[in-house]
Amino acid sequence: MEHDKKIALVAHDNKKGDLIEWALYNRTLLAHHEVYATGTTGEYWKGARL
């Protein structure tokens, strides 16, 4: 399946948890896109998806 869009997840340190919570809630929609993240946010995202 080809991805529709490229989406970057970037959050201030105090908002990383909120962003990951939002991304997990919307993971079905995000699965149709290429998702990129900064270092720490990306690590949170990888850990949360397991």
mmCIF file of N, CA and C in Angstrom:
data_model
loop_
_atom_site.group_PDB
_atom_site.id
_atom_site.type_symbol
_atom_site.label_atom_id
_atom_site.label_comp_id
_atom_site.label_asym_id
_atom_site.label_seq_id
_atom_site.Cartn_x
_atom_site.Cartn_y
_atom_site.Cartn_z
ATOM 1 N N MET A 1 0.841 -1.178 0.000
ATOM 2 C CA MET A 1 0.000 0.000 0.000
ATOM 3 C C MET A 1 0.888 1.243 0.000
ATOM 4 N N GLU A 2 0.575 2.191 -0.837
ATOM 5 C CA GLU A 2 1.319 3.439 -0.885
ATOM 6 C C GLU A 2 0.805 4.375 0.203
ATOM 7 N N HIS A 3 1.729 5.066 0.826
ATOM 8 C CA HIS A 3 1.347 5.996 1.888
ATOM 9 C C HIS A 3 0.806 7.288 1.289
ATOM 10 N N ASP A 4 -0.191 7.843 1.946
ATOM 11 C CA ASP A 4 -0.844 9.056 1.456
ATOM 12 C C ASP A 4 -0.019 10.316 1.719
ATOM 13 N N LYS A 5 0.439 10.465 2.954
ATOM 14 C CA LYS A 5 1.145 11.688 3.351
ATOM 15 C C LYS A 5 2.327 11.348 4.250
ATOM 16 N N LYS A 6 3.194 12.316 4.435
ATOM 17 C CA LYS A 6 4.290 12.209 5.393
ATOM 18 C C LYS A 6 3.929 13.098 6.568
ATOM 19 N N ILE A 7 3.891 12.520 7.768
ATOM 20 C CA ILE A 7 3.464 13.249 8.958
ATOM 21 C C ILE A 7 4.594 13.222 9.982
ATOM 22 N N ALA A 8 4.927 14.382 10.531
ATOM 23 C CA ALA A 8 5.973 14.484 11.545
ATOM 24 C C ALA A 8 5.337 14.678 12.919
ATOM 25 N N LEU A 9 5.790 13.901 13.874
ATOM 26 C CA LEU A 9 5.347 14.052 15.260
ATOM 27 C C LEU A 9 6.449 14.791 16.017
ATOM 28 N N VAL A 10 6.165 16.011 16.415
ATOM 29 C CA VAL A 10 7.132 16.847 17.119
ATOM 30 C C VAL A 10 6.413 17.480 18.293
ATOM 31 N N ALA A 11 6.993 17.379 19.482
ATOM 32 C CA ALA A 11 6.342 17.948 20.663
ATOM 33 C C ALA A 11 7.374 18.533 21.617
ATOM 34 N N HIS A 12 6.980 19.565 22.309
ATOM 35 C CA HIS A 12 7.780 20.121 23.395
ATOM 36 C C HIS A 12 7.880 19.052 24.485
ATOM 37 N N ASP A 13 8.940 19.089 25.271
ATOM 38 C CA ASP A 13 9.155 18.065 26.299
ATOM 39 C C ASP A 13 7.933 17.829 27.177
ATOM 40 N N ASN A 14 7.256 18.890 27.569
ATOM 41 C CA ASN A 14 6.110 18.755 28.472
ATOM 42 C C ASN A 14 4.863 18.216 27.782
ATOM 43 N N LYS A 15 4.885 18.095 26.460
ATOM 44 C CA LYS A 15 3.707 17.661 25.711
ATOM 45 C C LYS A 15 3.903 16.322 25.000
ATOM 46 N N LYS A 16 5.052 15.691 25.161
ATOM 47 C CA LYS A 16 5.316 14.422 24.473
ATOM 48 C C LYS A 16 4.285 13.356 24.837
ATOM 49 N N GLY A 17 3.938 13.257 26.096
ATOM 50 C CA GLY A 17 2.935 12.283 26.533
ATOM 51 C C GLY A 17 1.588 12.518 25.868
ATOM 52 N N ASP A 18 1.186 13.782 25.777
ATOM 53 C CA ASP A 18 -0.084 14.124 25.120
ATOM 54 C C ASP A 18 -0.050 13.750 23.642
ATOM 55 N N LEU A 19 1.079 14.016 22.991
ATOM 56 C CA LEU A 19 1.192 13.706 21.568
ATOM 57 C C LEU A 19 1.126 12.200 21.340
ATOM 58 N N ILE A 20 1.812 11.429 22.158
ATOM 59 C CA ILE A 20 1.787 9.972 22.015
ATOM 60 C C ILE A 20 0.382 9.444 22.285
ATOM 61 N N GLU A 21 -0.280 9.980 23.288
ATOM 62 C CA GLU A 21 -1.661 9.569 23.577
ATOM 63 C C GLU A 21 -2.556 9.843 22.362
ATOM 64 N N TRP A 22 -2.407 11.013 21.756
ATOM 65 C CA TRP A 22 -3.183 11.366 20.570
ATOM 66 C C TRP A 22 -2.853 10.426 19.417
ATOM 67 N N ALA A 23 -1.566 10.163 19.210
ATOM 68 C CA ALA A 23 -1.136 9.302 18.104
ATOM 69 C C ALA A 23 -1.656 7.874 18.280
ATOM 70 N N LEU A 24 -1.634 7.376 19.505
ATOM 71 C CA LEU A 24 -2.160 6.026 19.746
ATOM 72 C C LEU A 24 -3.663 5.977 19.504
ATOM 73 N N TYR A 25 -4.364 6.994 19.920
ATOM 74 C CA TYR A 25 -5.806 7.069 19.688
ATOM 75 C C TYR A 25 -6.113 7.071 18.186
ATOM 76 N N ASN A 26 -5.226 7.704 17.412
ATOM 77 C CA ASN A 26 -5.419 7.844 15.965
ATOM 78 C C ASN A 26 -4.534 6.897 15.153
ATOM 79 N N ARG A 27 -4.009 5.850 15.771
ATOM 80 C CA ARG A 27 -3.061 4.967 15.086
ATOM 81 C C ARG A 27 -3.634 4.318 13.831
ATOM 82 N N THR A 28 -4.918 4.044 13.784
ATOM 83 C CA THR A 28 -5.512 3.450 12.582
ATOM 84 C C THR A 28 -5.415 4.424 11.411
ATOM 85 N N LEU A 29 -5.701 5.686 11.667
ATOM 86 C CA LEU A 29 -5.586 6.697 10.616
ATOM 87 C C LEU A 29 -4.125 6.941 10.246
ATOM 88 N N LEU A 30 -3.237 6.972 11.237
ATOM 89 C CA LEU A 30 -1.824 7.219 10.978
ATOM 90 C C LEU A 30 -1.169 6.069 10.218
ATOM 91 N N ALA A 31 -1.726 4.875 10.311
ATOM 92 C CA ALA A 31 -1.151 3.707 9.639
ATOM 93 C C ALA A 31 -1.155 3.861 8.122
ATOM 94 N N HIS A 32 -1.978 4.748 7.598
ATOM 95 C CA HIS A 32 -2.062 4.971 6.156
ATOM 96 C C HIS A 32 -1.023 5.974 5.655
ATOM 97 N N HIS A 33 -0.200 6.471 6.569
ATOM 98 C CA HIS A 33 0.768 7.510 6.235
ATOM 99 C C HIS A 33 2.157 7.110 6.722
ATOM 100 N N GLU A 34 3.170 7.797 6.201
ATOM 101 C CA GLU A 34 4.529 7.648 6.717
ATOM 102 C C GLU A 34 4.639 8.588 7.906
ATOM 103 N N VAL A 35 4.994 8.048 9.067
ATOM 104 C CA VAL A 35 5.082 8.865 10.275
ATOM 105 C C VAL A 35 6.550 9.021 10.658
ATOM 106 N N TYR A 36 6.970 10.253 10.861
ATOM 107 C CA TYR A 36 8.317 10.593 11.287
ATOM 108 C C TYR A 36 8.226 11.249 12.650
ATOM 109 N N ALA A 37 9.298 11.137 13.420
ATOM 110 C CA ALA A 37 9.311 11.780 14.732
ATOM 111 C C ALA A 37 10.735 12.163 15.094
ATOM 112 N N THR A 38 10.855 13.147 15.971
ATOM 113 C CA THR A 38 12.157 13.514 16.501
ATOM 114 C C THR A 38 12.618 12.398 17.441
ATOM 115 N N GLY A 39 13.860 12.439 17.863
ATOM 116 C CA GLY A 39 14.477 11.365 18.638
ATOM 117 C C GLY A 39 13.671 10.850 19.816
ATOM 118 N N THR A 40 13.439 11.684 20.803
ATOM 119 C CA THR A 40 12.752 11.238 22.019
ATOM 120 C C THR A 40 11.301 10.867 21.737
ATOM 121 N N THR A 41 10.616 11.675 20.965
ATOM 122 C CA THR A 41 9.225 11.372 20.627
ATOM 123 C C THR A 41 9.145 10.065 19.861
ATOM 124 N N GLY A 42 10.085 9.840 18.962
ATOM 125 C CA GLY A 42 10.126 8.588 18.205
ATOM 126 C C GLY A 42 10.326 7.385 19.104
ATOM 127 N N GLU A 43 11.174 7.529 20.101
ATOM 128 C CA GLU A 43 11.391 6.413 21.045
ATOM 129 C C GLU A 43 10.118 6.132 21.845
ATOM 130 N N TYR A 44 9.441 7.178 22.284
ATOM 131 C CA TYR A 44 8.162 6.995 22.979
ATOM 132 C C TYR A 44 7.163 6.289 22.071
ATOM 133 N N TRP A 45 7.097 6.728 20.826
ATOM 134 C CA TRP A 45 6.152 6.162 19.847
ATOM 135 C C TRP A 45 6.446 4.697 19.603
ATOM 136 N N LYS A 46 7.725 4.347 19.392
ATOM 137 C CA LYS A 46 8.086 2.945 19.157
ATOM 138 C C LYS A 46 7.737 2.089 20.372
ATOM 139 N N GLY A 47 8.033 2.579 21.559
ATOM 140 C CA GLY A 47 7.742 1.824 22.775
ATOM 141 C C GLY A 47 6.257 1.655 23.023
ATOM 142 N N ALA A 48 5.495 2.679 22.711
ATOM 143 C CA ALA A 48 4.046 2.648 22.956
ATOM 144 C C ALA A 48 3.328 1.717 21.981
ATOM 145 N N ARG A 49 3.866 1.542 20.776
ATOM 146 C CA ARG A 49 3.194 0.717 19.771
ATOM 147 C C ARG A 49 3.425 -0.763 20.014
ATOM 148 N N LEU A 50 4.380 -1.122 20.833
ATOM 149 C CA LEU A 50 4.687 -2.540 21.057
ATOM 150 C C LEU A 50 3.599 -3.254 21.828
#
